[in-house]
mmCIF file of C-alpha atoms and ligand atoms in Angstrom:
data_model
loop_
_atom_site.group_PDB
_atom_site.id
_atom_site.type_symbol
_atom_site.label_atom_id
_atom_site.label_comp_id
_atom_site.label_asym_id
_atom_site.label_seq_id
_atom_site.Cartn_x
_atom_site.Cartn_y
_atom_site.Cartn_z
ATOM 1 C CA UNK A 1 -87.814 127.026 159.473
ATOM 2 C CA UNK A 2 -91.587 126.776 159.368
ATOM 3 C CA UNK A 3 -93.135 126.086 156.113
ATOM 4 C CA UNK A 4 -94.320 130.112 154.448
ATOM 5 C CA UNK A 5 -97.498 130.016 152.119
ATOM 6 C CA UNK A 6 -97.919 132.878 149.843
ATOM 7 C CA UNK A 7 -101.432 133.457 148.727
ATOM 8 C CA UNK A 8 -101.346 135.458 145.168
ATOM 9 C CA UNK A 9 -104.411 136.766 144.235
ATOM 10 C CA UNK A 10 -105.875 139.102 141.154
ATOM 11 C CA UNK A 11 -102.153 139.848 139.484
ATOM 12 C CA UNK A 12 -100.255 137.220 140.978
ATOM 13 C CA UNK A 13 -101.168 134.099 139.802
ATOM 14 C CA UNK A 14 -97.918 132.422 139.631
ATOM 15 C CA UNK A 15 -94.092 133.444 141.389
ATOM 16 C CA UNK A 16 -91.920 133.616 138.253
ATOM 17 C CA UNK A 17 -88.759 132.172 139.754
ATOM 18 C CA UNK A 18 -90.345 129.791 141.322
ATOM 19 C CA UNK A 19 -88.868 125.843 141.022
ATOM 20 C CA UNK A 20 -91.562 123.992 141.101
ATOM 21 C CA UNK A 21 -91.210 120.313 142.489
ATOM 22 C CA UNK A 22 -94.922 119.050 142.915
ATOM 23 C CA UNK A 23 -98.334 119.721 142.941
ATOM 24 C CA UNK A 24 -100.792 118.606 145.590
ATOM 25 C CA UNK A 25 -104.127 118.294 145.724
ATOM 26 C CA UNK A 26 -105.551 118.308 149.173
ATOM 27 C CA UNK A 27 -109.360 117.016 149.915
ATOM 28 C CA UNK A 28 -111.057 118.916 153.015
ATOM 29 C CA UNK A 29 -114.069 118.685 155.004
ATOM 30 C CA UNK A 30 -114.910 121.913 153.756
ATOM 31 C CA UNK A 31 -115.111 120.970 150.396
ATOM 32 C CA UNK A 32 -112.744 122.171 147.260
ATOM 33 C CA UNK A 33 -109.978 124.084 147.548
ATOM 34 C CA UNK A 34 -109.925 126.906 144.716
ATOM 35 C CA UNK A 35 -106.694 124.717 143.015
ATOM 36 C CA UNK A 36 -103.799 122.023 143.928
ATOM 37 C CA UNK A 37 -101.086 123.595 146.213
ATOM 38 C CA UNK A 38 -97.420 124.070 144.287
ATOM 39 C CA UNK A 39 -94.763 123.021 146.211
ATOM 40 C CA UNK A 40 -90.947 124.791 145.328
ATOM 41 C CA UNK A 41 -88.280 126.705 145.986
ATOM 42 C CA UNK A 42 -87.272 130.420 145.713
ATOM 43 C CA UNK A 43 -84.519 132.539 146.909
ATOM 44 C CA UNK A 44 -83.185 128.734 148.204
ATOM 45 C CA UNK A 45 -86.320 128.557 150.365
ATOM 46 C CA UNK A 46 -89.147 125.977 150.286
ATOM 47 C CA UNK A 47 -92.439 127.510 149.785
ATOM 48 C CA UNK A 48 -95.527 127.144 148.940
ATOM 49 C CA UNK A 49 -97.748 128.826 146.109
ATOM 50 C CA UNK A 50 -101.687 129.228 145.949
ATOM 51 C CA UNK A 51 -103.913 131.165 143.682
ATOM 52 C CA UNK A 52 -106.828 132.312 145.395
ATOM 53 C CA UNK A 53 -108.777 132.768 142.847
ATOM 54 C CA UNK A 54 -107.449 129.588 141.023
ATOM 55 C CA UNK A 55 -104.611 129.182 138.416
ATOM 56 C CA UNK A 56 -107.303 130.631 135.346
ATOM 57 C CA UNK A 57 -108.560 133.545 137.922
ATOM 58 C CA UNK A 58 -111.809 131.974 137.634
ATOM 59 C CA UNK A 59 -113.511 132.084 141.083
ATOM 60 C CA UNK A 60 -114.466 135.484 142.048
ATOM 61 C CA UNK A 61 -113.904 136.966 145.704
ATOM 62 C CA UNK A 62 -117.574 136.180 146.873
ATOM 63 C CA UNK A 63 -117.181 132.510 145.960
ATOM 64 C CA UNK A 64 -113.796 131.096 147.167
ATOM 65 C CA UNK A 65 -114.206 128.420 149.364
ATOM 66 C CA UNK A 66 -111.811 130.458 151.915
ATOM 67 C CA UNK A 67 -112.294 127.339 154.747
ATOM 68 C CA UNK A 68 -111.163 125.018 152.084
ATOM 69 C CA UNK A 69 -107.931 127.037 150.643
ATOM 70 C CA UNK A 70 -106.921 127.860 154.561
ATOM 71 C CA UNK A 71 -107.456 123.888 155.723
ATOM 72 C CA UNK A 72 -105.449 122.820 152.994
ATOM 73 C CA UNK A 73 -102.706 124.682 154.018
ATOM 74 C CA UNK A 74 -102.963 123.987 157.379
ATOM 75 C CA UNK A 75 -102.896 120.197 156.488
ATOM 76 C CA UNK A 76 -99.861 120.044 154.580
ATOM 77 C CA UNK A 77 -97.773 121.679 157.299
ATOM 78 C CA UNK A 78 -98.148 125.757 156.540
ATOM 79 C CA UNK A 79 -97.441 127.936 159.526
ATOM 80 C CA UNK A 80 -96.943 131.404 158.246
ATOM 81 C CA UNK A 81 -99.088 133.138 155.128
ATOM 82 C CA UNK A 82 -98.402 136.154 153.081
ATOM 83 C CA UNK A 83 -101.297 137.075 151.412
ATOM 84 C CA UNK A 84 -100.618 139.150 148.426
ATOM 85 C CA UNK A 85 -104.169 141.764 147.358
ATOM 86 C CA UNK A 86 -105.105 143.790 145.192
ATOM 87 C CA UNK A 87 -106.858 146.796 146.682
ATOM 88 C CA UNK A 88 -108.056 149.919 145.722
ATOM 89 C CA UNK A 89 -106.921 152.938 147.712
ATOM 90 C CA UNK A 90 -108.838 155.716 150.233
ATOM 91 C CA UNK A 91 -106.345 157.791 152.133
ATOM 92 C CA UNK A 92 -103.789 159.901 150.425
ATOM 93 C CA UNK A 93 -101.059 158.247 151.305
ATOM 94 C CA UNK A 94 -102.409 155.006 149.290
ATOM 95 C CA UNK A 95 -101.855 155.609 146.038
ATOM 96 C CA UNK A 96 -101.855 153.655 142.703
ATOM 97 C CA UNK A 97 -99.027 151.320 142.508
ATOM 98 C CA UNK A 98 -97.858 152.252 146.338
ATOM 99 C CA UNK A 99 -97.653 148.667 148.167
ATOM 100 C CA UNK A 100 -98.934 148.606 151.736
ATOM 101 C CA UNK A 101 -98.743 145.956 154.749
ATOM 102 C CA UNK A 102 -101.522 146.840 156.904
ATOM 103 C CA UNK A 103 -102.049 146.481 160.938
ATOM 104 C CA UNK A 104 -105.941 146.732 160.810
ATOM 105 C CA UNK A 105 -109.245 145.363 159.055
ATOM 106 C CA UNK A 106 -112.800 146.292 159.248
ATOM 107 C CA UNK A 107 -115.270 143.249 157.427
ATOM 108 C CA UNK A 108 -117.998 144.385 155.328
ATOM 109 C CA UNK A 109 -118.640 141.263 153.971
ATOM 110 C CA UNK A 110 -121.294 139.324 154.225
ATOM 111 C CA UNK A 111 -122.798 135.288 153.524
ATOM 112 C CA UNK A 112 -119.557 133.819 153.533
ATOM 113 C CA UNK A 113 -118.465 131.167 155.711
ATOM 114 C CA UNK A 114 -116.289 133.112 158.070
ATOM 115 C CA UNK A 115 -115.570 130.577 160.525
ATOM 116 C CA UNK A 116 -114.769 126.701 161.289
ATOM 117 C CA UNK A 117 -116.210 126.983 165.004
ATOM 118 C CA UNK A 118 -120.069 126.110 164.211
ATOM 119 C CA UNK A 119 -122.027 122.658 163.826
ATOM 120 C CA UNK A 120 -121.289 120.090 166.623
ATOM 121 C CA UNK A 121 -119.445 122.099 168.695
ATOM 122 C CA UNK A 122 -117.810 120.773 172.466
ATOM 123 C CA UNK A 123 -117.755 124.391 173.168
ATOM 124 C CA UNK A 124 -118.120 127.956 171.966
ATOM 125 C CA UNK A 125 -114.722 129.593 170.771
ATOM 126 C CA UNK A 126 -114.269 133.191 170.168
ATOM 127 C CA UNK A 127 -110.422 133.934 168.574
ATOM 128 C CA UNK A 128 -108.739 136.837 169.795
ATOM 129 C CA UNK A 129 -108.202 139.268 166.762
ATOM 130 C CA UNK A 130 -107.434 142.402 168.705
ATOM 131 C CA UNK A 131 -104.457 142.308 165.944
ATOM 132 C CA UNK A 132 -105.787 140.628 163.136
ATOM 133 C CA UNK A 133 -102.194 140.275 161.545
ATOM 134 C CA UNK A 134 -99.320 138.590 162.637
ATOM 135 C CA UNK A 135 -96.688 141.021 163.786
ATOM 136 C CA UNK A 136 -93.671 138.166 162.129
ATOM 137 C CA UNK A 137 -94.761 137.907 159.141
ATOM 138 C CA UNK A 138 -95.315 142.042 158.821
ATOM 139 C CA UNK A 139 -92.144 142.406 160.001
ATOM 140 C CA UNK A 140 -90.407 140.132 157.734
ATOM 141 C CA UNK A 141 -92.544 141.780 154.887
ATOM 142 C CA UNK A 142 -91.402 145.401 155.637
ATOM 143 C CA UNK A 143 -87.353 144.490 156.902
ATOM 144 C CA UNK A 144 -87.238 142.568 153.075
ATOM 145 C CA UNK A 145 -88.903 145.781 151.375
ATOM 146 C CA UNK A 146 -86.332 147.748 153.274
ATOM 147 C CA UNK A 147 -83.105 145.694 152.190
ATOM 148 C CA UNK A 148 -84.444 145.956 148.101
ATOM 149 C CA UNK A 149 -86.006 150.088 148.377
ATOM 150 C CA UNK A 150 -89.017 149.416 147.705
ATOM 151 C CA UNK A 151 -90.610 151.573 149.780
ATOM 152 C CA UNK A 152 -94.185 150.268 151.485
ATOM 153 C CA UNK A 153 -96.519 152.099 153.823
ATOM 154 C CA UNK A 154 -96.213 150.276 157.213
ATOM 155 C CA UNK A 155 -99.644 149.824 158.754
ATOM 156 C CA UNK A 156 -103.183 151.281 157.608
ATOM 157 C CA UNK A 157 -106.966 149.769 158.246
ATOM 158 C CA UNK A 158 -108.166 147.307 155.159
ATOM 159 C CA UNK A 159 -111.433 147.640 154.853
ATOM 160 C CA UNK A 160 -113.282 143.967 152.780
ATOM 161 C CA UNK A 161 -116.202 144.472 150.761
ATOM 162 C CA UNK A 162 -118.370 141.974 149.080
ATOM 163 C CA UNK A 163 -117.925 142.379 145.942
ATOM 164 C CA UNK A 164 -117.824 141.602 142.906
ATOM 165 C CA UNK A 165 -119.176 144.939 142.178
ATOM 166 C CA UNK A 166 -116.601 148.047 142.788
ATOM 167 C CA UNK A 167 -117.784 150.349 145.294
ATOM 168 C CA UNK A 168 -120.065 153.709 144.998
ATOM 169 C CA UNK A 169 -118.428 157.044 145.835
ATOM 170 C CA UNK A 170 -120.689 157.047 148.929
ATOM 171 C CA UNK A 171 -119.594 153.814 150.397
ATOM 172 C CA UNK A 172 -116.001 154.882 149.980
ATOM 173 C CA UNK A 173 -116.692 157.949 151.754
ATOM 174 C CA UNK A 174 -118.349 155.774 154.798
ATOM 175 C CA UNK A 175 -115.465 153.097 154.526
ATOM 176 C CA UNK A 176 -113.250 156.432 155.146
ATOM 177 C CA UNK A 177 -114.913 157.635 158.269
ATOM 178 C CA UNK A 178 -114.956 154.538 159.491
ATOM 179 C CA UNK A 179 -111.300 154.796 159.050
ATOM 180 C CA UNK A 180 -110.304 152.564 156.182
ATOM 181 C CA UNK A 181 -107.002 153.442 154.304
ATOM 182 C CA UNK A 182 -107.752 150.600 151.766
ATOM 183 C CA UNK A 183 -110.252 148.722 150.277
ATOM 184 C CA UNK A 184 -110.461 145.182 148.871
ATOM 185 C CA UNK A 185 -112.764 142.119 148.562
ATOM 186 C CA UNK A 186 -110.407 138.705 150.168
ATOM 187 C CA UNK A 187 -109.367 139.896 153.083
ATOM 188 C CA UNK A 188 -111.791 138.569 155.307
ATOM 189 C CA UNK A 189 -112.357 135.488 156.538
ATOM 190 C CA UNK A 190 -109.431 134.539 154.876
ATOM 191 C CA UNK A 191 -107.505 136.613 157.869
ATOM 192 C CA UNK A 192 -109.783 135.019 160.825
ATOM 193 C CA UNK A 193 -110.051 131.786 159.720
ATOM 194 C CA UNK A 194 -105.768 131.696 159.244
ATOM 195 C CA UNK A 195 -106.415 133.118 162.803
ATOM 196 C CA UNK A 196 -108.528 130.059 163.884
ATOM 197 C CA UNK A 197 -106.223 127.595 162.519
ATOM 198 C CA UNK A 198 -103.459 128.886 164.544
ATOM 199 C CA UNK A 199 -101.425 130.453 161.276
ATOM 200 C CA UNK A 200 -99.495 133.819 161.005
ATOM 201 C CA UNK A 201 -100.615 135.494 158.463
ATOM 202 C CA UNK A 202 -100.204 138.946 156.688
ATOM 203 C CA UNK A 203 -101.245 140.666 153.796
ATOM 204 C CA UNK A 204 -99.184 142.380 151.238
ATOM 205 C CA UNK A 205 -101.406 144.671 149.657
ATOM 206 C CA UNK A 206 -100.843 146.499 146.219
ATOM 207 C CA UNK A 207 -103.050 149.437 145.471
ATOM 208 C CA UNK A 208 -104.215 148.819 141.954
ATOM 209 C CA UNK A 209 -106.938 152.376 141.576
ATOM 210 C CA UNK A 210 -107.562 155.248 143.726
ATOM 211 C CA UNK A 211 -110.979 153.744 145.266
ATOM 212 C CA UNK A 212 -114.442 155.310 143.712
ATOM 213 C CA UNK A 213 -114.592 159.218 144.141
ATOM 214 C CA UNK A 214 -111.109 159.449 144.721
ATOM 215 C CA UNK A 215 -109.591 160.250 141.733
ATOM 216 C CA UNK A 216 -112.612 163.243 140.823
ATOM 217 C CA UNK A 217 -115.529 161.346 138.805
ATOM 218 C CA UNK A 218 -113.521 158.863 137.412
ATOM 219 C CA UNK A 219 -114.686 155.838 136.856
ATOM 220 C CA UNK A 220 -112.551 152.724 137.514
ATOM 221 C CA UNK A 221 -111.781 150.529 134.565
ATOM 222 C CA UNK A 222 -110.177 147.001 134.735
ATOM 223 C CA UNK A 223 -107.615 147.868 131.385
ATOM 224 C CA UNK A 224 -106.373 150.698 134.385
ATOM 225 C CA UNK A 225 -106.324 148.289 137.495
ATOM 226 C CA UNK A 226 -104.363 145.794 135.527
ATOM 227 C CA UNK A 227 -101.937 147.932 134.566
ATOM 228 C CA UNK A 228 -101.270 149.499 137.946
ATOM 229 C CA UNK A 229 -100.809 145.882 138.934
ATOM 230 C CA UNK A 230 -98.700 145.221 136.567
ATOM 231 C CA UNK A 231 -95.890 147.844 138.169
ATOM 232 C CA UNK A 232 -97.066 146.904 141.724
ATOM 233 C CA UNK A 233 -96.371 143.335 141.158
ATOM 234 C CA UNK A 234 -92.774 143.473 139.863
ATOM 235 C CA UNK A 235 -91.768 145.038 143.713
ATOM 236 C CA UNK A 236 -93.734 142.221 144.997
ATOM 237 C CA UNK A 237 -91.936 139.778 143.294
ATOM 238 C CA UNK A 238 -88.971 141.893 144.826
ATOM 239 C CA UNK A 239 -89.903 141.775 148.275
ATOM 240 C CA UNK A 240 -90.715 138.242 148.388
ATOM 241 C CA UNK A 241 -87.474 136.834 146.719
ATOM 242 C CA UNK A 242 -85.991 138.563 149.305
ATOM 243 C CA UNK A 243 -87.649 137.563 151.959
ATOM 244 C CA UNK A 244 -87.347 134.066 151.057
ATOM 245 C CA UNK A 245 -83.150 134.619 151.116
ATOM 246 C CA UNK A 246 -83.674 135.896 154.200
ATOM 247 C CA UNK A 247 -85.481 132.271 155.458
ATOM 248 C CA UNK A 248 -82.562 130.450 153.667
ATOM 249 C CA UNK A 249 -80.021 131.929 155.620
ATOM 250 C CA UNK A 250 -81.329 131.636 158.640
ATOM 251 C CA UNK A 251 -81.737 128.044 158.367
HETATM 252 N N1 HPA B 1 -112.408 148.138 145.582
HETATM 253 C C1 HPA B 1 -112.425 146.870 146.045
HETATM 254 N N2 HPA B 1 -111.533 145.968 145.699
HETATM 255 C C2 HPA B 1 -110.562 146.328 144.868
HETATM 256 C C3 HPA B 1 -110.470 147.624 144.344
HETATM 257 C C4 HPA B 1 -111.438 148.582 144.731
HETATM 258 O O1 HPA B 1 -111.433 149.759 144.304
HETATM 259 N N3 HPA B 1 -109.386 147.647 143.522
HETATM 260 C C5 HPA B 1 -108.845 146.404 143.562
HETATM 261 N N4 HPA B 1 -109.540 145.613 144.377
#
């Protein structure tokens, strides 16, 4: 079975049941990863925990070294990634607490290093990312939510902002005609660059706030996001304890 990474970000900075057996730190030409890699099991499946934005939730979305965290990975043998998100939501059907495992992702982002092809180069490389996910790992994600009922919107555009501002009402309504369903800030290049390096990856997305202008006036507090998160993680923790059975039994 290849070795699974899952990436936890804001609300997920640990797996609960996880065994831990050892922690690795892993040096990379890209400089430092945002924390050592924890090696364990879960659901009798070896896996592999990161916190993207470090164990303390220290390094915020504009300043993860995303080449680092995804060559680190790559070097200790990871094949497959779920990448766990908080995001807010734009389309109705993306709700507070509603978990989502989208099919599509529009970047907003910008001055981050979004790619390991540059420098000395032998040639010019341009990824295919007509499907910026990979269609395993979002199948395995949805066929586990199925088996526990927890139900999870299958597909839907995530749209990555910069950060670490919220957005306006006005950007949200852009990001909406430009067809976003959700909105977060890691997505991207954490996707491509998994995409560069040859890994599956997918993201597991948990809508933590309806996204500015979407719930009225409201403004968007953090006391509110982290308690949405708080529900939206415990069917996380579902899914992926599942999954991982899953893995174990098929060897
Ligand atoms: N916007 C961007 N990122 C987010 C949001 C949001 O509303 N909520 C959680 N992550």
């Amino acid at each position: 079975m290849n070795l699974l990474a899952i990436i936890g970000g804001t609300g997920l900075g640990s797996l609960k049941n996880l065994e831990i057996t050892r922690h690795q730190v892993v040096n990379t030409p890209f400089g430092e990863p945002s924390g050592p890699l924890t090696f364990g099991t879960l659901g009798g499946s070896e896996v592999v925990f990161f916190a993207r934005h470090g164990y303390a939730h220290r390094i915020p979305p504009h300043e993860i070294n995303y080449r680092a965290n995804l060559w680190a990975l790559k070097e200790v043998g990871v094949k497959e990634i779920i990448a766990v998100a908080a995001v807010g939501g734009i389309t109705p059907r993306m709700g507070p607490a509603v978990l989502a495992v989208p099919d599509q992702i529009i970047d907003y982002t910008y001055g981050r290093k979004q790619t390991f092809f540059e420098g000395e180069l032998e040639s010019v490389t341009h990824i295919d990312f007509t499907h910026p996910y990979s269609g395993a790992v979002r199948a395995a994600l949805l066929d586990s939510a199925r088996t526990v009922g927890v139900e999870v919107v299958d597909g839907g555009t995530y749209g990555c902002t910069q950060g670490p501002r919220l957005e306006t009402i006005a950007e949200i309504r852009r990001m909406e005609r430009d067809g976003c369903d959700l909105v977060g800030m890691t997505g991207m290049p954490e996707a491509a660059l998994a995409r560069e390096l040859g890994l599956e990856y997918a993201h597991l997305a948990v809508i933590a706030n309806w996204a500015a202008g979407k719930n009225g006036e409201q403004e968007i507090t953090m006391e509110d996001i982290d308690r949405t998160l708080k529900e939206g993680m415990r069917k996380v923790r579902l899914i992926l304890q599942q999954l991982l059975e899953n893995r174990a039994t098929a060897g």
